[in-house]
Amino acid sequence: MSIRSQLSDVRETLPEGVTLVAVSKTHAPALIEEAYAAGQRIFGESRPQELAAKYEALPKDIEWHMIGHLQTNKVKYIIEDMALIHSVDSLHLAQEIDRHAARVGKVQNILIEVNVGAESSKSGVSPDALEELLLQIGQMSNVHVQGLMAIPPAAGSEKFLCEMQELYLDISAKKLDNIDMKILSMGMSGDYAAAIRYGSTMVRIGSALFGARKYT
């Protein structure tokens, strides 16, 4: 099945208001071009060097999202080209993004990654520490929080999706200064339908569009 067909099949399952991020990490620019030709404009990458190479090779109206863990020393390489950083999980990282965004004259949109399942193998701020982190980031001039992101544990996924929805709604109700809750980014190829049931407004889909990753 072609990428165009797979993209069409996925889009048919998405309710109005849910944004599709095509996870293109590890995949060749030619495959991204196929998805682009079928109308997809938002793509997700996780490695700054790979993203930089694709940015140079591909159309400039692509909206690039950094979806993987971002090291502070890599921020300077991606800050100019990034529409949204999904994986901010610490004050230190937010401060680096703020500093480099100021240097290039932009306000960088970000999501805060929440480690909802308290998994040692995953990044993310704990739910208990989230509000304090948001209060600190809300004071920054060149970073703007647009919402939350999470990758729930595979075991008991719906329980954690529900917890993230409740956390998202709780933070939204508090109307923190300089903090927007426009986006709840949950759901990948295997669980995006469930994530949408629990309020996800942005899904990150890779293998259902491009096939298996070329490397991990």
CSV table of C-alpha atoms in Angstrom, one decimal:
chain,number,residue,atom,x,y,z
A,1,MET,CA,0.0,0.0,0.0
A,2,SER,CA,1.3,3.5,-0.9
A,3,ILE,CA,2.0,6.2,1.6
A,4,ARG,CA,-0.8,8.2,0.0
A,5,SER,CA,-3.2,5.4,0.7
A,6,GLN,CA,-2.0,4.9,4.3
A,7,LEU,CA,-2.2,8.6,5.0
A,8,SER,CA,-5.7,8.7,3.6
A,9,ASP,CA,-6.7,5.7,5.8
A,10,VAL,CA,-5.3,7.3,8.9
A,11,ARG,CA,-6.9,10.7,8.2
A,12,GLU,CA,-10.3,9.1,7.8
A,13,THR,CA,-10.1,7.9,11.5
A,14,LEU,CA,-9.2,11.3,12.9
A,15,PRO,CA,-12.0,13.5,14.2
A,16,GLU,CA,-12.1,17.2,13.3
A,17,GLY,CA,-9.7,19.1,15.5
A,18,VAL,CA,-7.1,16.4,15.9
A,19,THR,CA,-3.8,17.2,14.3
A,20,LEU,CA,-1.7,14.5,12.6
A,21,VAL,CA,2.1,14.6,13.1
A,22,ALA,CA,3.7,12.2,10.6
A,23,VAL,CA,6.7,10.7,12.4
A,24,SER,CA,9.4,10.7,9.8
A,25,LYS,CA,12.4,10.0,12.0
A,26,THR,CA,14.7,7.4,10.5
A,27,HIS,CA,12.9,7.5,7.1
A,28,ALA,CA,14.4,8.8,3.9
A,29,PRO,CA,13.5,12.2,2.5
A,30,ALA,CA,11.9,10.5,-0.5
A,31,LEU,CA,9.2,9.0,1.7
A,32,ILE,CA,8.5,12.3,3.3
A,33,GLU,CA,8.2,13.8,-0.2
A,34,GLU,CA,5.5,11.1,-0.9
A,35,ALA,CA,3.6,12.2,2.2
A,36,TYR,CA,4.1,15.8,1.3
A,37,ALA,CA,2.7,15.2,-2.2
A,38,ALA,CA,-0.4,13.7,-0.5
A,39,GLY,CA,-0.9,16.9,1.4
A,40,GLN,CA,0.8,16.2,4.7
A,41,ARG,CA,2.7,19.2,6.1
A,42,ILE,CA,3.6,18.4,9.7
A,43,PHE,CA,6.4,16.0,10.3
A,44,GLY,CA,8.1,14.8,13.5
A,45,GLU,CA,11.8,14.2,14.0
A,46,SER,CA,13.9,13.2,17.1
A,47,ARG,CA,17.5,13.7,16.1
A,48,PRO,CA,18.8,17.3,15.5
A,49,GLN,CA,21.4,16.3,12.9
A,50,GLU,CA,18.9,14.2,10.9
A,51,LEU,CA,16.3,17.0,11.1
A,52,ALA,CA,18.8,19.6,9.9
A,53,ALA,CA,19.7,17.5,6.8
A,54,LYS,CA,16.0,17.0,6.0
A,55,TYR,CA,15.2,20.6,6.5
A,56,GLU,CA,17.8,21.5,3.8
A,57,ALA,CA,16.6,18.8,1.4
A,58,LEU,CA,12.8,19.3,1.6
A,59,PRO,CA,10.2,22.0,0.9
A,60,LYS,CA,10.4,25.0,3.3
A,61,ASP,CA,6.7,25.1,4.1
A,62,ILE,CA,7.0,21.8,6.1
A,63,GLU,CA,6.2,22.4,9.8
A,64,TRP,CA,8.9,20.5,11.8
A,65,HIS,CA,8.2,19.1,15.3
A,66,MET,CA,10.9,17.9,17.6
A,67,ILE,CA,9.3,14.9,19.3
A,68,GLY,CA,12.3,13.1,20.8
A,69,HIS,CA,14.3,13.8,24.0
A,70,LEU,CA,16.2,17.1,23.4
A,71,GLN,CA,19.6,17.6,25.0
A,72,THR,CA,20.4,21.2,26.0
A,73,ASN,CA,23.5,21.3,23.9
A,74,LYS,CA,21.5,20.5,20.8
A,75,VAL,CA,19.0,23.3,21.1
A,76,LYS,CA,21.1,25.8,19.2
A,77,TYR,CA,21.1,23.5,16.1
A,78,ILE,CA,17.3,23.3,15.7
A,79,ILE,CA,15.9,26.5,17.2
A,80,GLU,CA,15.5,28.4,14.0
A,81,ASP,CA,13.6,25.7,12.1
A,82,MET,CA,11.3,24.3,14.8
A,83,ALA,CA,7.6,25.0,14.9
A,84,LEU,CA,7.0,23.0,18.1
A,85,ILE,CA,9.2,21.1,20.6
A,86,HIS,CA,7.2,18.3,22.2
A,87,SER,CA,9.6,17.1,24.8
A,88,VAL,CA,10.5,19.8,27.3
A,89,ASP,CA,10.9,18.1,30.6
A,90,SER,CA,13.0,20.4,32.8
A,91,LEU,CA,13.5,24.0,33.8
A,92,HIS,CA,17.1,23.8,32.5
A,93,LEU,CA,16.0,22.8,29.0
A,94,ALA,CA,13.3,25.5,28.9
A,95,GLN,CA,15.9,28.1,29.9
A,96,GLU,CA,18.2,27.0,27.1
A,97,ILE,CA,15.3,27.1,24.6
A,98,ASP,CA,14.4,30.6,25.9
A,99,ARG,CA,18.0,31.8,25.5
A,100,HIS,CA,18.5,30.5,22.0
A,101,ALA,CA,15.0,31.7,20.9
A,102,ALA,CA,15.9,35.2,22.1
A,103,ARG,CA,19.1,35.0,20.1
A,104,VAL,CA,17.3,34.3,16.9
A,105,GLY,CA,14.4,36.6,17.6
A,106,LYS,CA,11.5,34.2,18.0
A,107,VAL,CA,9.1,32.9,20.6
A,108,GLN,CA,9.4,29.1,20.6
A,109,ASN,CA,6.3,27.1,21.1
A,110,ILE,CA,6.7,24.0,23.3
A,111,LEU,CA,4.9,21.2,25.0
A,112,ILE,CA,5.7,19.9,28.4
A,113,GLU,CA,6.4,16.2,28.5
A,114,VAL,CA,4.8,14.4,31.4
A,115,ASN,CA,6.1,11.0,32.7
A,116,VAL,CA,2.6,9.9,33.6
A,117,GLY,CA,3.6,6.3,34.3
A,118,ALA,CA,6.7,7.2,36.4
A,119,GLU,CA,8.8,5.0,34.1
A,120,SER,CA,12.6,5.2,34.7
A,121,SER,CA,13.2,4.5,31.0
A,122,LYS,CA,11.3,7.7,29.8
A,123,SER,CA,11.8,11.4,30.1
A,124,GLY,CA,9.2,13.8,31.4
A,125,VAL,CA,8.3,15.8,34.5
A,126,SER,CA,6.3,14.0,37.2
A,127,PRO,CA,2.6,15.0,37.4
A,128,ASP,CA,3.2,16.4,40.9
A,129,ALA,CA,6.0,18.7,39.7
A,130,LEU,CA,4.2,19.9,36.6
A,131,GLU,CA,2.4,23.0,37.9
A,132,GLU,CA,5.6,24.4,39.5
A,133,LEU,CA,7.5,23.9,36.3
A,134,LEU,CA,4.8,25.7,34.3
A,135,LEU,CA,4.8,28.6,36.7
A,136,GLN,CA,8.6,29.0,36.2
A,137,ILE,CA,8.4,28.7,32.4
A,138,GLY,CA,5.5,31.1,32.3
A,139,GLN,CA,7.9,33.9,33.3
A,140,MET,CA,10.0,33.4,30.2
A,141,SER,CA,9.7,35.8,27.3
A,142,ASN,CA,10.8,33.6,24.4
A,143,VAL,CA,9.1,30.3,25.2
A,144,HIS,CA,5.4,29.7,25.0
A,145,VAL,CA,3.8,26.6,26.4
A,146,GLN,CA,1.0,25.3,24.1
A,147,GLY,CA,0.1,22.2,26.1
A,148,LEU,CA,1.2,18.8,27.3
A,149,MET,CA,2.7,15.6,25.8
A,150,ALA,CA,2.9,12.1,27.2
A,151,ILE,CA,3.8,8.6,26.1
A,152,PRO,CA,1.8,6.4,28.5
A,153,PRO,CA,3.1,2.9,29.5
A,154,ALA,CA,1.9,0.2,27.2
A,155,ALA,CA,0.5,-1.8,30.1
A,156,GLY,CA,-2.6,-0.2,31.5
A,157,SER,CA,-2.5,2.5,28.8
A,158,GLU,CA,-6.1,3.6,29.1
A,159,LYS,CA,-5.7,4.3,32.9
A,160,PHE,CA,-2.8,6.6,32.2
A,161,LEU,CA,-4.5,8.3,29.2
A,162,CYS,CA,-7.3,9.0,31.6
A,163,GLU,CA,-4.9,10.5,34.1
A,164,MET,CA,-3.4,12.7,31.5
A,165,GLN,CA,-6.7,14.0,30.4
A,166,GLU,CA,-7.6,14.8,34.0
A,167,LEU,CA,-4.3,16.6,34.5
A,168,TYR,CA,-4.7,18.5,31.3
A,169,LEU,CA,-8.2,19.7,32.2
A,170,ASP,CA,-7.0,20.6,35.7
A,171,ILE,CA,-4.1,22.8,34.4
A,172,SER,CA,-6.4,24.3,31.8
A,173,ALA,CA,-8.9,25.4,34.5
A,174,LYS,CA,-6.2,27.2,36.5
A,175,LYS,CA,-5.5,29.6,33.6
A,176,LEU,CA,-1.8,30.1,34.5
A,177,ASP,CA,-0.2,33.2,33.2
A,178,ASN,CA,1.5,32.9,29.8
A,179,ILE,CA,0.5,29.2,29.6
A,180,ASP,CA,-1.9,27.9,27.0
A,181,MET,CA,-3.5,24.4,27.0
A,182,LYS,CA,-4.4,24.2,23.3
A,183,ILE,CA,-2.7,20.9,22.7
A,184,LEU,CA,-2.8,17.5,24.4
A,185,SER,CA,-0.3,15.3,22.4
A,186,MET,CA,-0.9,11.6,23.1
A,187,GLY,CA,-1.2,8.6,20.9
A,188,MET,CA,1.0,6.8,18.4
A,189,SER,CA,0.3,4.2,15.7
A,190,GLY,CA,-0.8,1.5,18.2
A,191,ASP,CA,-2.9,3.5,20.6
A,192,TYR,CA,-4.0,6.8,18.9
A,193,ALA,CA,-7.7,5.8,18.7
A,194,ALA,CA,-7.7,5.3,22.5
A,195,ALA,CA,-5.8,8.5,23.1
A,196,ILE,CA,-8.3,10.5,21.0
A,197,ARG,CA,-11.1,9.1,23.3
A,198,TYR,CA,-9.3,10.6,26.2
A,199,GLY,CA,-9.0,14.1,24.7
A,200,SER,CA,-5.8,14.0,22.6
A,201,THR,CA,-5.7,16.8,20.1
A,202,MET,CA,-2.5,15.8,18.4
A,203,VAL,CA,-1.3,12.3,17.4
A,204,ARG,CA,2.2,11.2,16.4
A,205,ILE,CA,2.0,8.4,13.8
A,206,GLY,CA,4.9,6.8,12.1
A,207,SER,CA,4.8,3.1,11.4
A,208,ALA,CA,1.2,3.2,10.2
A,209,LEU,CA,2.3,5.6,7.5
A,210,PHE,CA,5.9,4.8,6.7
A,211,GLY,CA,6.3,1.2,7.9
A,212,ALA,CA,8.8,0.0,10.4
A,213,ARG,CA,11.7,2.3,11.5
A,214,LYS,CA,14.9,1.9,9.6
A,215,TYR,CA,16.9,2.0,12.9
A,216,THR,CA,16.1,2.7,16.5
